[in-house]
Short mmCIF file of C-alpha atoms and ligand atoms in Angstrom, two decimals:
data_model
loop_
_atom_site.label_atom_id
_atom_site.label_comp_id
_atom_site.label_asym_id
_atom_site.label_seq_id
_atom_site.Cartn_x
_atom_site.Cartn_y
_atom_site.Cartn_z
CA MET A 1 21.03 65.17 -25.44
CA GLU A 2 22.34 68.85 -26.82
CA VAL A 3 26.21 69.64 -26.87
CA LYS A 4 25.12 72.98 -24.88
CA ASN A 5 24.37 70.87 -21.92
CA ILE A 6 27.72 68.65 -22.06
CA LYS A 7 29.71 69.50 -19.14
CA HIS A 8 31.63 66.36 -17.96
CA ILE A 9 33.52 64.00 -20.10
CA GLY A 10 34.57 60.61 -18.94
CA LEU A 11 37.77 59.14 -20.51
CA VAL A 12 37.82 55.49 -19.87
CA GLY A 13 41.85 54.91 -20.31
CA GLY A 14 44.25 57.10 -19.40
CA GLY A 15 47.40 56.40 -21.33
CA LEU A 16 49.31 58.23 -23.77
CA ILE A 17 45.87 58.96 -25.76
CA GLY A 18 43.34 59.15 -22.93
CA ALA A 19 45.49 61.73 -20.84
CA SER A 20 46.11 63.95 -23.80
CA PHE A 21 42.34 63.65 -24.54
CA ALA A 22 41.70 64.72 -20.89
CA LEU A 23 43.97 67.84 -21.55
CA ALA A 24 42.25 68.74 -24.75
CA PHE A 25 39.01 68.69 -23.08
CA SER A 26 39.88 70.92 -20.11
CA LEU A 27 41.59 73.47 -22.37
CA GLY A 28 38.20 73.55 -24.04
CA GLY A 29 36.64 74.11 -20.72
CA PHE A 30 35.02 70.78 -19.91
CA ASN A 31 35.57 68.99 -16.87
CA ALA A 32 37.57 65.43 -17.51
CA HIS A 33 37.44 62.61 -15.45
CA ILE A 34 39.90 59.86 -16.15
CA TYR A 35 39.58 56.33 -15.39
CA THR A 36 42.69 54.13 -15.44
CA ARG A 37 42.89 51.11 -13.76
CA SER A 38 46.07 50.99 -11.34
CA LYS A 39 47.66 53.67 -9.04
CA LYS A 40 50.61 53.37 -11.40
CA THR A 41 48.86 54.11 -14.76
CA LEU A 42 46.94 57.14 -12.81
CA GLU A 43 50.58 58.54 -11.82
CA ALA A 44 51.60 57.96 -15.50
CA SER A 45 48.47 59.92 -16.65
CA LYS A 46 49.08 62.82 -14.23
CA GLU A 47 52.60 63.27 -15.66
CA ILE A 48 51.80 63.23 -19.17
CA ILE A 49 49.06 65.95 -18.46
CA GLU A 50 51.54 67.89 -16.41
CA ASN A 51 54.31 67.84 -18.79
CA SER A 52 52.39 68.52 -21.82
CA LEU A 53 50.88 71.49 -20.08
CA ASP A 54 54.34 72.84 -19.23
CA GLU A 55 55.29 72.61 -22.85
CA LEU A 56 52.13 74.74 -23.85
CA ILE A 57 53.20 77.18 -20.89
CA LYS A 58 56.77 77.28 -22.45
CA TYR A 59 55.74 77.91 -25.76
CA SER A 60 53.32 80.70 -24.38
CA VAL A 61 50.21 79.22 -25.63
CA LYS A 62 48.98 79.35 -21.76
CA LYS A 63 50.12 81.31 -19.06
CA GLU A 64 51.30 80.17 -15.89
CA ASP A 65 48.49 81.86 -14.05
CA ASP A 66 46.14 79.47 -15.88
CA LYS A 67 47.76 76.24 -15.09
CA TYR A 68 46.11 75.41 -11.82
CA GLU A 69 42.48 76.25 -13.21
CA ILE A 70 43.16 73.98 -16.48
CA LEU A 71 44.65 71.03 -13.92
CA ASN A 72 41.58 71.58 -11.58
CA ARG A 73 39.18 70.71 -14.14
CA ILE A 74 41.05 67.08 -14.33
CA SER A 75 40.08 64.22 -12.01
CA TYR A 76 41.78 60.99 -11.51
CA THR A 77 40.47 57.77 -10.17
CA ASN A 78 40.52 53.93 -10.31
CA ASP A 79 36.87 53.68 -9.83
CA LEU A 80 35.14 53.54 -13.16
CA TYR A 81 31.82 54.52 -11.38
CA GLU A 82 33.43 57.74 -10.21
CA ALA A 83 34.76 58.43 -13.12
CA ILE A 84 31.94 58.09 -15.57
CA LYS A 85 28.72 58.61 -13.12
CA ASP A 86 28.24 62.07 -14.38
CA SER A 87 29.58 61.96 -17.89
CA ASP A 88 27.58 63.55 -20.75
CA TYR A 89 30.32 62.07 -23.16
CA ILE A 90 32.58 59.23 -23.09
CA GLN A 91 36.01 58.82 -24.74
CA GLU A 92 37.33 55.26 -24.71
CA SER A 93 41.18 54.93 -24.88
CA LEU A 94 41.73 51.47 -23.70
CA LYS A 95 44.54 49.10 -25.09
CA GLU A 96 43.85 47.98 -28.61
CA ASP A 97 42.30 44.85 -28.06
CA TYR A 98 38.77 43.76 -28.87
CA ASP A 99 38.11 41.78 -25.59
CA ILE A 100 39.42 44.46 -23.31
CA LYS A 101 37.39 47.22 -24.84
CA ARG A 102 34.21 45.01 -25.11
CA LYS A 103 34.82 43.79 -21.20
CA VAL A 104 35.06 47.57 -20.08
CA LEU A 105 32.28 48.99 -22.27
CA ALA A 106 29.96 46.26 -20.66
CA ASP A 107 30.65 47.86 -17.17
CA VAL A 108 30.44 51.76 -18.70
CA GLU A 109 26.99 50.45 -20.17
CA LYS A 110 25.97 49.49 -16.50
CA ILE A 111 26.68 53.02 -15.46
CA VAL A 112 25.61 55.58 -17.86
CA SER A 113 22.16 55.98 -19.44
CA SER A 114 21.55 54.70 -23.06
CA GLU A 115 21.81 58.30 -24.52
CA ILE A 116 25.43 59.05 -23.44
CA PRO A 117 27.73 59.04 -26.74
CA ILE A 118 30.61 56.94 -26.57
CA GLY A 119 33.47 57.41 -29.06
CA SER A 120 36.65 55.11 -29.24
CA SER A 121 40.21 56.16 -29.96
CA THR A 122 40.85 52.74 -31.73
CA SER A 123 43.46 52.98 -34.50
CA GLY A 124 42.40 50.14 -36.26
CA LEU A 125 39.70 48.20 -34.81
CA LYS A 126 36.00 48.42 -36.36
CA ALA A 127 33.31 50.18 -34.28
CA SER A 128 30.89 47.32 -35.28
CA GLU A 129 32.93 44.65 -33.80
CA ILE A 130 34.05 46.75 -30.72
CA SER A 131 30.29 47.56 -29.96
CA ARG A 132 29.32 43.85 -31.04
CA ASP A 133 27.88 43.09 -27.45
CA MET A 134 26.73 46.52 -26.64
CA LYS A 135 23.04 46.84 -25.43
CA TYR A 136 23.00 50.31 -27.09
CA PRO A 137 25.33 50.12 -29.81
CA GLU A 138 23.79 52.94 -31.62
CA ARG A 139 25.48 55.26 -29.59
CA PHE A 140 28.88 53.99 -29.95
CA PHE A 141 31.40 55.01 -32.93
CA VAL A 142 35.04 55.54 -33.60
CA ALA A 143 36.52 59.00 -32.92
CA HIS A 144 40.07 58.63 -33.78
CA PRO A 145 42.42 61.17 -32.97
CA TRP A 146 46.03 61.53 -33.78
CA ASN A 147 48.78 61.77 -31.44
CA PRO A 148 48.76 63.89 -29.34
CA PRO A 149 45.00 64.78 -29.39
CA HIS A 150 45.67 68.18 -27.20
CA LEU A 151 47.68 69.26 -30.15
CA ILE A 152 46.73 67.51 -33.51
CA PRO A 153 43.19 69.04 -34.63
CA LEU A 154 42.11 65.88 -36.67
CA ILE A 155 39.38 63.56 -35.24
CA GLU A 156 38.03 60.78 -37.71
CA LEU A 157 34.49 60.14 -36.81
CA CYS A 158 33.55 56.51 -38.23
CA LYS A 159 30.02 54.83 -37.76
CA GLY A 160 29.64 51.17 -37.24
CA GLU A 161 26.77 49.44 -38.57
CA LYS A 162 24.33 50.43 -35.83
CA THR A 163 25.48 53.99 -35.23
CA GLU A 164 22.83 56.75 -35.27
CA ASP A 165 23.78 59.67 -37.04
CA LYS A 166 22.48 61.83 -34.21
CA TYR A 167 25.40 60.53 -32.07
CA LEU A 168 28.09 61.41 -34.80
CA CYS A 169 26.45 64.92 -35.16
CA ILE A 170 26.76 65.34 -31.36
CA ALA A 171 30.60 64.16 -31.39
CA LYS A 172 31.17 66.55 -34.52
CA GLU A 173 29.67 69.56 -32.68
CA LEU A 174 31.74 68.68 -29.52
CA PHE A 175 34.99 68.29 -31.05
CA GLU A 176 34.55 71.64 -33.09
CA LYS A 177 33.92 73.29 -29.78
CA ILE A 178 37.34 72.42 -28.35
CA ASN A 179 38.60 73.73 -31.68
CA LYS A 180 39.35 70.07 -33.27
CA THR A 181 38.59 69.38 -37.02
CA PRO A 182 36.33 66.44 -37.01
CA ILE A 183 35.62 64.54 -40.06
CA ILE A 184 32.76 61.94 -40.84
CA LEU A 185 33.31 58.63 -42.46
CA GLU A 186 30.09 56.88 -43.97
CA LYS A 187 31.51 53.52 -44.11
CA GLU A 188 34.17 51.40 -42.06
CA VAL A 189 37.67 51.09 -43.85
CA PHE A 190 40.80 50.10 -42.19
CA GLY A 191 43.14 52.90 -41.31
CA PHE A 192 40.41 55.30 -41.54
CA VAL A 193 41.53 58.29 -43.64
CA GLY A 194 44.73 59.56 -42.35
CA ASN A 195 46.59 56.43 -41.81
CA ARG A 196 45.63 55.21 -45.24
CA ILE A 197 47.29 58.44 -46.93
CA GLN A 198 50.15 58.15 -44.58
CA ALA A 199 50.66 54.41 -45.35
CA ALA A 200 50.53 55.21 -49.18
CA VAL A 201 53.26 57.99 -48.93
CA PHE A 202 55.29 55.85 -46.81
CA ARG A 203 54.96 52.80 -49.00
CA GLU A 204 56.52 55.07 -52.02
CA VAL A 205 59.06 56.49 -49.63
CA LEU A 206 60.41 53.43 -48.89
CA ASN A 207 60.10 52.12 -52.63
CA LEU A 208 62.31 54.94 -53.81
CA VAL A 209 64.74 54.56 -51.19
CA ILE A 210 65.09 50.65 -51.49
CA ASN A 211 65.38 50.96 -55.34
CA GLY A 212 68.27 53.52 -54.93
CA VAL A 213 66.66 56.51 -56.28
CA VAL A 214 67.00 58.85 -53.23
CA SER A 215 68.47 58.42 -49.69
CA MET A 216 65.81 58.35 -46.87
CA GLU A 217 67.16 61.46 -45.53
CA ASP A 218 66.40 63.15 -49.37
CA ALA A 219 63.09 61.49 -49.44
CA ASP A 220 62.10 62.92 -46.17
CA LYS A 221 63.24 66.27 -47.55
CA ALA A 222 61.17 65.93 -50.58
CA VAL A 223 57.99 65.48 -48.61
CA THR A 224 58.76 68.15 -46.02
CA PHE A 225 59.93 71.09 -48.48
CA GLY A 226 57.60 70.05 -51.01
CA PRO A 227 54.07 68.59 -51.30
CA GLY A 228 53.96 68.20 -47.33
CA ILE A 229 54.66 71.88 -46.82
CA ARG A 230 51.85 72.76 -49.17
CA TRP A 231 49.82 69.86 -47.81
CA GLY A 232 50.05 71.64 -44.24
CA ILE A 233 48.02 74.51 -45.80
CA MET A 234 45.20 72.89 -47.83
CA GLY A 235 44.73 69.39 -48.75
CA PRO A 236 46.11 67.61 -52.32
CA SER A 237 42.69 68.44 -54.25
CA LEU A 238 43.00 72.38 -53.55
CA ILE A 239 46.50 72.61 -54.10
CA LEU A 240 46.18 70.85 -57.51
CA GLU A 241 43.05 73.35 -58.13
CA LEU A 242 45.96 76.06 -58.16
CA GLY A 243 48.17 73.83 -59.95
CA GLY A 244 45.96 74.30 -63.27
CA GLY A 245 45.92 78.11 -63.27
CA SER A 246 42.97 79.46 -64.55
CA GLU A 247 41.33 75.94 -65.65
CA GLY A 248 41.92 74.67 -62.03
CA ILE A 249 41.99 70.98 -61.18
CA GLU A 250 40.07 70.05 -64.30
CA GLY A 251 42.93 71.90 -66.52
CA PHE A 252 45.57 70.51 -64.35
CA MET A 253 44.32 66.82 -65.01
CA LYS A 254 43.94 67.53 -68.85
CA ASN A 255 47.39 68.57 -69.16
CA ILE A 256 49.18 66.48 -66.64
CA GLY A 257 46.59 63.45 -66.05
CA SER A 258 48.28 61.22 -68.81
CA SER A 259 51.69 61.47 -67.43
CA MET A 260 50.36 61.06 -63.83
CA GLU A 261 49.11 57.93 -65.26
CA LEU A 262 52.62 56.91 -66.08
CA TRP A 263 53.95 57.77 -62.52
CA LEU A 264 51.01 55.98 -61.06
CA GLU A 265 51.76 52.70 -63.18
CA ASP A 266 55.46 52.89 -61.86
CA LEU A 267 54.47 53.18 -58.11
CA ALA A 268 54.97 50.53 -55.42
CA ASP A 269 51.73 48.41 -55.04
CA TRP A 270 53.09 46.06 -52.62
CA ASN A 271 51.14 45.35 -49.48
CA LYS A 272 53.61 43.49 -47.27
CA LEU A 273 56.86 45.42 -46.13
CA PRO A 274 59.53 44.54 -48.50
CA ILE A 275 61.99 45.16 -45.80
CA SER A 276 62.30 44.28 -42.07
CA PRO A 277 61.50 46.74 -39.14
CA GLU A 278 64.96 46.72 -38.35
CA GLU A 279 66.36 47.80 -41.78
CA ILE A 280 63.74 50.51 -41.68
CA GLY A 281 65.10 51.29 -38.14
CA LYS A 282 68.51 51.55 -39.82
CA LEU A 283 67.92 53.83 -42.54
CA THR A 284 66.04 56.36 -40.13
CA SER A 285 69.26 56.10 -37.78
CA GLN A 286 71.38 56.98 -40.48
CA GLU A 287 69.04 59.99 -41.43
CA LEU A 288 69.11 61.29 -37.79
CA LYS A 289 72.74 61.14 -37.35
CA ASP A 290 73.22 63.57 -39.85
CA ARG A 291 70.87 66.30 -38.66
CA ASN A 292 71.78 69.16 -36.53
CA LYS A 293 70.90 69.01 -32.83
CA GLU A 294 68.61 72.25 -32.99
CA ILE A 295 66.15 70.41 -35.59
CA GLY A 296 66.29 66.84 -33.75
CA ASN A 297 69.29 64.52 -34.05
CA ASP A 298 67.80 61.96 -31.66
CA ARG A 299 64.32 60.83 -30.63
CA LYS A 300 64.09 63.39 -27.72
CA SER A 301 65.24 66.44 -29.56
CA LEU A 302 63.26 65.42 -32.72
CA GLY A 303 60.08 65.06 -30.41
CA GLU A 304 60.90 68.44 -28.81
CA TYR A 305 61.43 70.01 -32.48
CA ARG A 306 58.18 68.73 -33.83
CA THR A 307 56.36 70.05 -30.91
CA LYS A 308 57.85 73.51 -31.34
CA MET A 309 57.08 73.61 -34.92
CA LEU A 310 53.55 72.08 -34.56
CA ILE A 311 52.76 75.00 -32.31
CA GLU A 312 54.08 77.47 -34.68
CA PHE A 313 51.93 75.95 -37.37
CA LEU A 314 48.68 75.38 -35.09
CA ARG A 315 48.90 79.06 -34.58
CA LEU A 316 48.96 80.18 -38.10
CA HIS A 317 45.81 77.88 -38.51
CA LYS A 318 44.28 79.33 -35.26
CA LYS A 319 44.12 75.97 -33.82
CA ILE A 320 45.93 76.59 -30.69
N1 NAD W 1 49.75 55.94 -29.39
C1 NAD W 1 48.84 56.44 -30.55
O1 NAD W 1 49.65 57.10 -31.40
C2 NAD W 1 47.43 56.33 -30.77
C3 NAD W 1 46.97 57.14 -31.86
C4 NAD W 1 45.68 57.22 -32.04
C5 NAD W 1 44.73 56.09 -31.53
N2 NAD W 1 45.28 55.69 -30.63
C6 NAD W 1 44.49 54.41 -29.77
O2 NAD W 1 44.23 54.99 -28.52
C7 NAD W 1 43.90 53.74 -27.86
C8 NAD W 1 44.73 53.91 -26.24
O3 NAD W 1 46.17 53.97 -26.94
P1 NAD W 1 47.31 54.48 -26.28
O4 NAD W 1 48.64 54.77 -26.91
O5 NAD W 1 46.88 55.60 -25.12
O6 NAD W 1 47.74 53.32 -24.96
P2 NAD W 1 48.66 53.19 -23.77
O7 NAD W 1 48.94 51.64 -23.61
O8 NAD W 1 49.34 54.42 -23.49
O9 NAD W 1 47.07 53.36 -22.63
C9 NAD W 1 46.23 52.20 -22.96
C10 NAD W 1 45.18 52.26 -21.43
O10 NAD W 1 44.50 51.21 -21.28
C11 NAD W 1 44.63 50.58 -20.00
N3 NAD W 1 44.43 49.24 -19.95
C12 NAD W 1 45.04 48.35 -20.56
N4 NAD W 1 44.54 46.92 -20.37
C13 NAD W 1 43.48 47.41 -19.70
C14 NAD W 1 42.66 46.52 -19.11
N5 NAD W 1 42.74 45.11 -19.29
N6 NAD W 1 41.40 46.86 -18.46
C15 NAD W 1 41.17 48.15 -18.43
N7 NAD W 1 42.06 48.98 -18.86
C16 NAD W 1 43.40 48.42 -19.48
C17 NAD W 1 46.10 51.01 -19.63
O11 NAD W 1 45.86 51.03 -18.25
C18 NAD W 1 46.06 52.41 -20.30
O12 NAD W 1 45.45 53.42 -19.32
C19 NAD W 1 44.29 52.67 -28.47
O13 NAD W 1 42.99 51.85 -29.04
C20 NAD W 1 45.11 53.03 -29.68
O14 NAD W 1 45.10 52.08 -30.90
C21 NAD W 1 46.74 55.63 -30.22
#
């Protein structure tokens, strides 16, 4: 299988992630065929895609004239066979549940040939476990997106114990072709890369807030207008390469390394939430109330602001 021969993408599961993936593949010129299990989920899938595309048109990423061509490359069905019979690549985005994924994958394997790569959108399940009962587990791996995949570039490709490298290489090239940024994980770890980093940062945000050092609002400002705005340009290692002046990151570590060890010793190291989800929700509601409408002060306006800013940022990175 060569990526240049891939034309049809089968989307198994068309919820939030499957639908957005279908749009991402259609935007990249591929035919995207969505399987969902009921008429209701099929309609929901259509709605997600049409609203997301309207947003892209609103922010001039796409033209109104392109709309029907993009939509026409996407098909919807409640018949798994119809959705995937011609697939050259399959993206599974079913509910986060081993039994459901395993059961549907067994049906998928009865329809497509043993050479067709299958990526899973799972956020936290292991490729080796999902593919435990598969006949051809060597073509199965995790292809973890970030929500929504038609906008966020990162795709974390993670091997299972039996995954063959050639399938990850195909997936990498395929995602690059639709202007995503795939990375490869050589070992199975919980949370892959992005979620581990996100959890580490959020743990420290909560730690500072509950210890009375800063408000949630100021901790969020610190991330957004400090390290976060720089990390959106390049990763923490390259930022520190610049932080060390003429000696680069090596100089930075020589100069600041021992101070950093003091901070590290003082950081939170708990692995259970120290306060309840309700208490965390209250802290964030307070923060939302104090914001201006134009930068989002409820969930709806916050989401709209995030999309608008994300599109500006993706334009700078030439990712849209
Ligand atoms: N939502 C996120 O932010 C996010 C981000 C990255 C990855 N993911 C992962 O993507 C996958 C899908 O998540 P989502 O947010 O799209 O969920 P969702 O609930 O929106 O969609 C799940 C899909 O699975 C289908 N489904 C549920 N039970 C089924 C069954 N018994 N048989 C067949 N189909 C069934 C639903 O009809 C729906 O199409 C999950 O593995 C999730 O961990 C989610």
